[in-house]
PDB file of C-alpha atoms in Angstrom:
ATOM      1  CA  MET C  12       0.000   0.000   0.000  1.00 63.00           C
ATOM      2  CA  GLY C  13       1.132   3.526  -0.688  1.00 69.00           C
ATOM      3  CA  GLY C  14      -0.064   7.095  -0.351  1.00 63.00           C
ATOM      4  CA  ASN C  15      -3.396   7.419   1.470  1.00 71.00           C
ATOM      5  CA  THR C  16      -4.472   3.766   1.168  1.00 72.00           C
ATOM      6  CA  PHE C  17      -5.526   2.017   4.361  1.00 70.00           C
ATOM      7  CA  LEU C  18      -7.244  -1.197   5.403  1.00 68.00           C
ATOM      8  CA  ASP C  19     -10.694  -0.556   6.857  1.00 78.00           C
ATOM      9  CA  LYS C  20     -10.939  -3.631   9.075  1.00 75.00           C
ATOM     10  CA  ASP C  21     -14.448  -2.839  10.315  1.00 76.00           C
ATOM     11  CA  LEU C  22     -15.915  -2.884   6.803  1.00 75.00           C
ATOM     12  CA  GLY C  23     -13.425  -5.317   5.274  1.00 76.00           C
ATOM     13  CA  ARG C  24     -12.147  -3.181   2.413  1.00 82.00           C
ATOM     14  CA  PHE C  25      -9.070  -1.356   1.180  1.00 77.00           C
ATOM     15  CA  THR C  26      -9.847   2.341   0.851  1.00 83.00           C
ATOM     16  CA  LEU C  27      -7.512   4.109  -1.559  1.00 86.00           C
ATOM     17  CA  VAL C  28      -8.731   7.645  -0.896  1.00 82.00           C
ATOM     18  CA  ARG C  29     -11.504   9.176   1.184  1.00 80.00           C
ATOM     19  CA  GLY C  30     -14.238  11.364  -0.264  1.00 73.00           C
ATOM     20  CA  LYS C  31     -12.693  14.695   0.682  1.00 72.00           C
ATOM     21  CA  HIS C  32     -12.196  17.796  -1.463  1.00 70.00           C
ATOM     22  CA  GLN C  33      -8.411  17.721  -1.527  1.00 74.00           C
ATOM     23  CA  ARG C  34      -5.549  16.336  -3.569  1.00 83.00           C
ATOM     24  CA  ALA C  35      -5.035  12.737  -2.423  1.00 83.00           C
ATOM     25  CA  ILE C  36      -3.544   9.629  -4.016  1.00 82.00           C
ATOM     26  CA  GLY C  37      -3.680   5.998  -2.876  1.00 89.00           C
ATOM     27  CA  HIS C  38      -2.020   2.868  -4.313  1.00 91.00           C
ATOM     28  CA  PHE C  39      -2.618  -0.831  -3.693  1.00 88.00           C
ATOM     29  CA  LEU C  40       0.174  -2.865  -5.274  1.00 87.00           C
ATOM     30  CA  CYS C  41       0.560  -6.629  -5.641  1.00 86.00           C
ATOM     31  CA  ARG C  42       4.278  -7.412  -5.257  1.00 86.00           C
ATOM     32  CA  MET C  43       4.047 -10.958  -6.647  1.00 85.00           C
ATOM     33  CA  PRO C  44       5.376 -10.896 -10.245  1.00 85.00           C
ATOM     34  CA  PHE C  45       3.777 -13.097 -12.886  1.00 82.00           C
ATOM     35  CA  ASP C  46       4.721 -14.060 -16.432  1.00 82.00           C
ATOM     36  CA  ALA C  47       3.498 -11.720 -19.140  1.00 76.00           C
ATOM     37  CA  ASP C  48       2.597 -14.645 -21.351  1.00 78.00           C
ATOM     38  CA  GLY C  49      -0.830 -14.843 -22.966  1.00 80.00           C
ATOM     39  CA  ASP C  50      -4.042 -13.989 -21.149  1.00 85.00           C
ATOM     40  CA  THR C  51      -4.285 -12.505 -17.680  1.00 84.00           C
ATOM     41  CA  TYR C  52      -7.554 -11.379 -16.118  1.00 89.00           C
ATOM     42  CA  VAL C  53      -7.279  -8.851 -13.307  1.00 91.00           C
ATOM     43  CA  LYS C  54     -10.492  -8.838 -11.290  1.00 93.00           C
ATOM     44  CA  LEU C  55     -11.689  -6.748  -8.369  1.00 94.00           C
ATOM     45  CA  ASP C  56     -14.758  -5.238  -6.788  1.00 94.00           C
ATOM     46  CA  TYR C  57     -14.861  -1.479  -6.384  1.00 94.00           C
ATOM     47  CA  GLN C  58     -16.861   1.263  -4.735  1.00 91.00           C
ATOM     48  CA  CYS C  59     -16.864   4.892  -5.814  1.00 88.00           C
ATOM     49  CA  ASN C  60     -19.037   7.028  -3.562  1.00 82.00           C
ATOM     50  CA  PRO C  61     -19.125  10.816  -3.335  1.00 75.00           C
ATOM     51  CA  ARG C  62     -18.888  12.503   0.043  1.00 60.00           C
ATOM     52  CA  GLU C  63     -20.991  10.503   2.442  1.00 55.00           C
ATOM     53  CA  ASP C  64     -23.513  12.883   3.907  1.00 56.00           C
ATOM     54  CA  ALA C  65     -27.278  13.338   3.656  1.00 56.00           C
ATOM     55  CA  VAL C  66     -27.091  16.285   1.256  1.00 51.00           C
ATOM     56  CA  TRP C  67     -25.147  14.367  -1.366  1.00 60.00           C
ATOM     57  CA  GLU C  68     -27.341  11.298  -0.982  1.00 61.00           C
ATOM     58  CA  GLU C  69     -30.431  13.378  -1.735  1.00 65.00           C
ATOM     59  CA  ASP C  70     -28.874  15.360  -4.586  1.00 68.00           C
ATOM     60  CA  LYS C  71     -27.754  12.730  -7.082  1.00 66.00           C
ATOM     61  CA  LYS C  72     -27.054  15.286  -9.802  1.00 70.00           C
ATOM     62  CA  ALA C  73     -24.592  17.118  -7.570  1.00 71.00           C
ATOM     63  CA  ALA C  74     -23.049  13.804  -6.552  1.00 68.00           C
ATOM     64  CA  ASN C  75     -22.391  12.876 -10.176  1.00 68.00           C
ATOM     65  CA  GLU C  76     -21.013  16.302 -11.058  1.00 76.00           C
ATOM     66  CA  LYS C  77     -18.500  16.335  -8.208  1.00 79.00           C
ATOM     67  CA  CYS C  78     -17.516  12.658  -8.336  1.00 83.00           C
ATOM     68  CA  GLY C  79     -13.875  11.900  -9.130  1.00 83.00           C
ATOM     69  CA  GLU C  80     -11.168  11.974  -9.985  1.00 93.00           C
ATOM     70  CA  GLY C  81     -10.813   8.311 -10.917  1.00 92.00           C
ATOM     71  CA  LEU C  82      -9.523   4.798 -10.386  1.00 94.00           C
ATOM     72  CA  CYS C  83      -6.764   3.032 -12.347  1.00 95.00           C
ATOM     73  CA  VAL C  84      -5.709  -0.618 -12.775  1.00 95.00           C
ATOM     74  CA  TYR C  85      -2.134  -0.634 -14.047  1.00 93.00           C
ATOM     75  CA  LEU C  86       0.794  -2.821 -15.053  1.00 92.00           C
ATOM     76  CA  VAL C  87       4.235  -2.185 -13.569  1.00 93.00           C
ATOM     77  CA  ASP C  88       7.730  -3.526 -14.271  1.00 93.00           C
ATOM     78  CA  PRO C  89       9.113  -5.187 -11.088  1.00 94.00           C
ATOM     79  CA  GLU C  90      12.667  -4.798 -12.393  1.00 93.00           C
ATOM     80  CA  ALA C  91      12.446  -1.002 -12.405  1.00 93.00           C
ATOM     81  CA  GLU C  92      14.072   0.904  -9.565  1.00 93.00           C
ATOM     82  CA  GLY C  93      11.543   2.198  -7.044  1.00 92.00           C
ATOM     83  CA  TRP C  94       8.608   0.308  -8.547  1.00 89.00           C
ATOM     84  CA  ASP C  95       7.315  -0.821  -5.114  1.00 83.00           C
ATOM     85  CA  GLU C  96       8.569   2.121  -3.055  1.00 87.00           C
ATOM     86  CA  GLN C  97       7.641   5.294  -4.901  1.00 88.00           C
ATOM     87  CA  PHE C  98       3.968   6.180  -5.250  1.00 85.00           C
ATOM     88  CA  ASP C  99       4.112   9.892  -5.971  1.00 81.00           C
ATOM     89  CA  GLY C 100       3.143   9.843  -9.629  1.00 84.00           C
ATOM     90  CA  GLU C 101       1.460  12.620 -11.559  1.00 87.00           C
ATOM     91  CA  GLY C 102      -1.988  12.974 -13.085  1.00 89.00           C
ATOM     92  CA  PRO C 103      -5.446  12.753 -11.521  1.00 89.00           C
ATOM     93  CA  CYS C 104      -4.850   9.208 -10.186  1.00 87.00           C
ATOM     94  CA  GLY C 105      -1.126   9.490  -9.418  1.00 87.00           C
ATOM     95  CA  PHE C 106      -0.099   6.916 -12.039  1.00 88.00           C
ATOM     96  CA  GLN C 107       1.616   8.991 -14.740  1.00 89.00           C
ATOM     97  CA  GLY C 108       5.353   9.028 -14.136  1.00 90.00           C
ATOM     98  CA  LYS C 109       5.275   6.270 -11.510  1.00 91.00           C
ATOM     99  CA  PRO C 110       8.572   4.318 -11.513  1.00 92.00           C
ATOM    100  CA  GLY C 111       8.119   1.102 -13.486  1.00 93.00           C
ATOM    101  CA  GLY C 112       4.643   2.022 -14.722  1.00 93.00           C
ATOM    102  CA  ILE C 113       3.725   0.647 -18.166  1.00 92.00           C
ATOM    103  CA  PHE C 114       0.090   1.540 -18.890  1.00 92.00           C
ATOM    104  CA  GLY C 115      -3.217   1.669 -17.056  1.00 93.00           C
ATOM    105  CA  VAL C 116      -6.972   1.306 -17.475  1.00 95.00           C
ATOM    106  CA  PHE C 117      -8.794   4.235 -15.895  1.00 95.00           C
ATOM    107  CA  LEU C 118     -12.338   4.776 -14.718  1.00 96.00           C
ATOM    108  CA  ASP C 119     -12.524   8.502 -15.401  1.00 94.00           C
ATOM    109  CA  LEU C 120     -15.256   9.978 -13.219  1.00 91.00           C
ATOM    110  CA  GLY C 121     -13.958  13.535 -13.061  1.00 90.00           C
ATOM    111  CA  GLY C 122     -13.305  13.983 -16.775  1.00 90.00           C
ATOM    112  CA  ASN C 123      -9.680  15.041 -16.363  1.00 90.00           C
ATOM    113  CA  ILE C 124      -8.064  11.888 -17.762  1.00 92.00           C
ATOM    114  CA  GLY C 125      -9.931  11.434 -21.033  1.00 91.00           C
ATOM    115  CA  GLU C 126     -13.671  12.050 -20.761  1.00 91.00           C
ATOM    116  CA  LYS C 127     -16.088  12.166 -17.840  1.00 91.00           C
ATOM    117  CA  ASN C 128     -17.650   8.751 -17.119  1.00 92.00           C
ATOM    118  CA  ALA C 129     -15.405   6.999 -19.631  1.00 95.00           C
ATOM    119  CA  VAL C 130     -13.182   3.937 -19.489  1.00 96.00           C
ATOM    120  CA  VAL C 131      -9.772   5.154 -20.655  1.00 96.00           C
ATOM    121  CA  VAL C 132      -6.498   3.417 -21.575  1.00 96.00           C
ATOM    122  CA  LYS C 133      -3.350   5.493 -21.222  1.00 94.00           C
ATOM    123  CA  SER C 134       0.376   4.864 -20.844  1.00 92.00           C
ATOM    124  CA  CYS C 135       2.448   5.874 -17.844  1.00 91.00           C
ATOM    125  CA  ASP C 136       4.177   8.620 -19.838  1.00 90.00           C
ATOM    126  CA  PRO C 137       2.810  11.980 -18.587  1.00 88.00           C
ATOM    127  CA  GLU C 138       3.124  13.447 -22.100  1.00 87.00           C
ATOM    128  CA  ALA C 139       1.393  10.586 -23.932  1.00 88.00           C
ATOM    129  CA  ASP C 140      -2.044  10.881 -25.486  1.00 91.00           C
ATOM    130  CA  VAL C 141      -5.002   8.692 -24.573  1.00 93.00           C
ATOM    131  CA  ILE C 142      -4.745   5.299 -26.300  1.00 94.00           C
ATOM    132  CA  ALA C 143      -8.465   4.538 -26.208  1.00 95.00           C
ATOM    133  CA  SER C 144     -11.608   5.831 -24.530  1.00 96.00           C
ATOM    134  CA  GLU C 145     -15.186   4.602 -24.373  1.00 95.00           C
ATOM    135  CA  LEU C 146     -18.024   6.480 -22.704  1.00 94.00           C
ATOM    136  CA  TYR C 147     -19.952   4.582 -20.033  1.00 91.00           C
ATOM    137  CA  SER C 148     -23.534   5.854 -20.029  1.00 83.00           C
ATOM    138  CA  LYS C 149     -25.504   3.259 -18.076  1.00 81.00           C
ATOM    139  CA  GLY C 150     -27.448   4.174 -14.937  1.00 75.00           C
ATOM    140  CA  MET C 151     -25.512   6.506 -12.642  1.00 73.00           C
ATOM    141  CA  GLY C 152     -22.327   6.169 -14.652  1.00 81.00           C
ATOM    142  CA  LEU C 153     -19.152   4.717 -13.186  1.00 88.00           C
ATOM    143  CA  ARG C 154     -19.906   5.683  -9.610  1.00 84.00           C
ATOM    144  CA  THR C 155     -21.583   3.099  -7.397  1.00 85.00           C
ATOM    145  CA  LYS C 156     -24.638   3.229  -5.179  1.00 78.00           C
ATOM    146  CA  GLN C 157     -23.885   4.926  -1.885  1.00 73.00           C
ATOM    147  CA  ASN C 158     -24.156   1.781   0.181  1.00 75.00           C
ATOM    148  CA  ASP C 159     -21.333   0.044   2.058  1.00 78.00           C
ATOM    149  CA  ALA C 160     -22.660  -3.349   0.994  1.00 80.00           C
ATOM    150  CA  LYS C 161     -22.933  -2.516  -2.720  1.00 86.00           C
ATOM    151  CA  TRP C 162     -19.955  -3.302  -4.964  1.00 91.00           C
ATOM    152  CA  ARG C 163     -19.387  -3.324  -8.707  1.00 93.00           C
ATOM    153  CA  LYS C 164     -17.240  -5.815 -10.577  1.00 93.00           C
ATOM    154  CA  LEU C 165     -14.317  -4.655 -12.687  1.00 95.00           C
ATOM    155  CA  GLU C 166     -12.420  -7.035 -14.959  1.00 95.00           C
ATOM    156  CA  VAL C 167      -9.407  -6.046 -17.067  1.00 95.00           C
ATOM    157  CA  HIS C 168      -8.157  -8.591 -19.600  1.00 93.00           C
ATOM    158  CA  PHE C 169      -4.523  -8.176 -20.639  1.00 88.00           C
ATOM    159  CA  ASN C 170      -3.486 -10.220 -23.690  1.00 87.00           C
ATOM    160  CA  THR C 171       0.255  -9.661 -23.685  1.00 81.00           C
ATOM    161  CA  ASP C 172       0.884 -11.795 -26.801  1.00 82.00           C
ATOM    162  CA  ASP C 173      -1.391  -9.736 -29.048  1.00 85.00           C
ATOM    163  CA  LYS C 174      -0.958  -6.542 -26.974  1.00 86.00           C
ATOM    164  CA  LYS C 175      -4.678  -6.104 -26.488  1.00 90.00           C
ATOM    165  CA  VAL C 176      -6.748  -5.054 -23.503  1.00 94.00           C
ATOM    166  CA  SER C 177     -10.468  -5.327 -22.808  1.00 95.00           C
ATOM    167  CA  VAL C 178     -12.506  -4.025 -19.900  1.00 96.00           C
ATOM    168  CA  LYS C 179     -15.717  -5.234 -18.294  1.00 95.00           C
ATOM    169  CA  VAL C 180     -17.706  -3.134 -15.825  1.00 94.00           C
ATOM    170  CA  GLY C 181     -20.445  -4.976 -13.984  1.00 91.00           C
ATOM    171  CA  GLY C 182     -19.742  -8.008 -16.174  1.00 90.00           C
ATOM    172  CA  LYS C 183     -20.437  -6.108 -19.406  1.00 90.00           C
ATOM    173  CA  THR C 184     -17.731  -5.357 -21.967  1.00 93.00           C
ATOM    174  CA  VAL C 185     -17.169  -1.620 -22.321  1.00 94.00           C
ATOM    175  CA  LEU C 186     -13.874  -1.301 -24.207  1.00 95.00           C
ATOM    176  CA  GLU C 187     -11.540  -3.387 -26.365  1.00 95.00           C
ATOM    177  CA  THR C 188      -8.367  -1.996 -27.905  1.00 94.00           C
ATOM    178  CA  GLU C 189      -4.801  -2.690 -28.995  1.00 91.00           C
ATOM    179  CA  VAL C 190      -1.934  -1.299 -26.928  1.00 90.00           C
ATOM    180  CA  ALA C 191       1.303  -0.828 -28.881  1.00 86.00           C
ATOM    181  CA  ILE C 192       3.548  -0.745 -25.812  1.00 85.00           C
ATOM    182  CA  GLU C 193       6.443  -3.071 -25.049  1.00 84.00           C
ATOM    183  CA  ILE C 194       5.662  -5.277 -22.047  1.00 85.00           C
ATOM    184  CA  PRO C 195       8.454  -6.942 -20.030  1.00 87.00           C
ATOM    185  CA  LYS C 196       8.508 -10.689 -19.439  1.00 87.00           C
ATOM    186  CA  LYS C 197       7.607 -10.262 -15.757  1.00 89.00           C
ATOM    187  CA  ILE C 198       4.936  -7.824 -14.610  1.00 88.00           C
ATOM    188  CA  CYS C 199       3.019  -6.828 -11.500  1.00 90.00           C
ATOM    189  CA  VAL C 200      -0.390  -5.215 -11.118  1.00 91.00           C
ATOM    190  CA  GLY C 201      -1.453  -2.241  -9.044  1.00 92.00           C
ATOM    191  CA  VAL C 202      -4.570  -0.182  -8.409  1.00 94.00           C
ATOM    192  CA  CYS C 203      -4.592   3.512  -7.615  1.00 93.00           C
ATOM    193  CA  ALA C 204      -7.121   6.296  -7.215  1.00 91.00           C
ATOM    194  CA  GLY C 205      -7.061  10.044  -6.787  1.00 90.00           C
ATOM    195  CA  THR C 206      -9.147  12.997  -5.672  1.00 89.00           C
ATOM    196  CA  SER C 207      -8.769  16.764  -6.084  1.00 88.00           C
ATOM    197  CA  LYS C 208     -10.227  19.987  -4.724  1.00 86.00           C
ATOM    198  CA  THR C 209     -12.959  19.921  -7.369  1.00 84.00           C
ATOM    199  CA  ALA C 210     -13.659  16.178  -7.781  1.00 85.00           C
ATOM    200  CA  SER C 211     -13.691  13.705  -4.922  1.00 82.00           C
ATOM    201  CA  SER C 212     -15.059  10.318  -3.927  1.00 86.00           C
ATOM    202  CA  ARG C 213     -14.281   7.472  -1.598  1.00 87.00           C
ATOM    203  CA  PHE C 214     -12.587   4.823  -3.730  1.00 91.00           C
ATOM    204  CA  SER C 215     -12.411   1.360  -2.165  1.00 92.00           C
ATOM    205  CA  VAL C 216     -11.453  -2.025  -3.610  1.00 93.00           C
ATOM    206  CA  ASN C 217     -11.822  -5.628  -2.526  1.00 92.00           C
ATOM    207  CA  ASN C 218     -11.207  -9.163  -3.806  1.00 91.00           C
ATOM    208  CA  LEU C 219      -8.281  -8.240  -6.057  1.00 89.00           C
ATOM    209  CA  ARG C 220      -7.202 -11.391  -7.894  1.00 86.00           C
ATOM    210  CA  PHE C 221      -5.587 -12.720 -11.074  1.00 81.00           C
ATOM    211  CA  GLU C 222      -7.057 -15.565 -13.110  1.00 78.00           C
ATOM    212  CA  ASN C 223      -6.617 -17.238 -16.488  1.00 72.00           C
ATOM    213  CA  ASP C 224     -10.285 -17.193 -17.477  1.00 75.00           C
ATOM    214  CA  PRO C 225     -12.972 -14.493 -17.676  1.00 76.00           C
ATOM    215  CA  ASP C 226     -16.079 -14.260 -15.519  1.00 76.00           C
ATOM    216  CA  ASP C 227     -19.349 -14.912 -17.309  1.00 74.00           C
ATOM    217  CA  ASP C 228     -21.705 -13.542 -14.674  1.00 69.00           C
ATOM    218  CA  GLU C 229     -22.980  -9.975 -14.597  1.00 66.00           C
ATOM    219  CA  ASP C 230     -24.243  -7.811 -11.773  1.00 66.00           C
ATOM    220  CA  ASP C 231     -27.063  -5.297 -11.883  1.00 60.00           C
ATOM    221  CA  SER C 232     -25.085  -2.376 -10.461  1.00 60.00           C
ATOM    222  CA  SER C 233     -24.399  -0.929 -13.909  1.00 56.00           C
ATOM    223  CA  ASP C 234     -28.073  -0.185 -14.438  1.00 55.00           C
ATOM    224  CA  GLU C 235     -28.898   1.428 -11.098  1.00 55.00           C
ATOM    225  CA  GLU C 236     -30.438   4.861 -10.967  1.00 47.00           C
TER     226      GLU C 236
END
């Protein structure tokens, strides 16, 4: 863990950043390298809730407008110096410029990575353009219902042979694209999230895992109002 990330033992979740109007970055990094050979499915459950008070719960429009900045699932090179020690990257989620960072899949809630409520693929290079972006327009967008028991599934499929990536939110495919970036033979996976003075949410994750096959089941959280 790095930055503002902490384990909330009472609720059984890793909270990357709290829903406060300030610049904050949190990382959750798996230090176990795996072979970048073929298909790898990174799976987790996430929550993205705006500030947790009665006013925001009643005003869903305001909650959506101020939600952000975003969450990122990224690949990192475990051979790079500082890859598991330095977590002070740039950009809305703190990933750009991170030592060892390769590229990441972002849930852009604030609109400052690619487009508001879009799934975005971008390299770690702070000067690089967006590789791919797909707007997510279902229900309340990429944020989740403001309920501690409600989670949404996120699945990122990395095909390192063909250099392709696909993303499922709530079990439904949102984006598929090619990524023309060199990937080392050994890689690790991390998750990070960020807030700012103008866009903030509580970003929490749970059940982070790596598997060789996709999930076929969907959840209904993508269609909530």
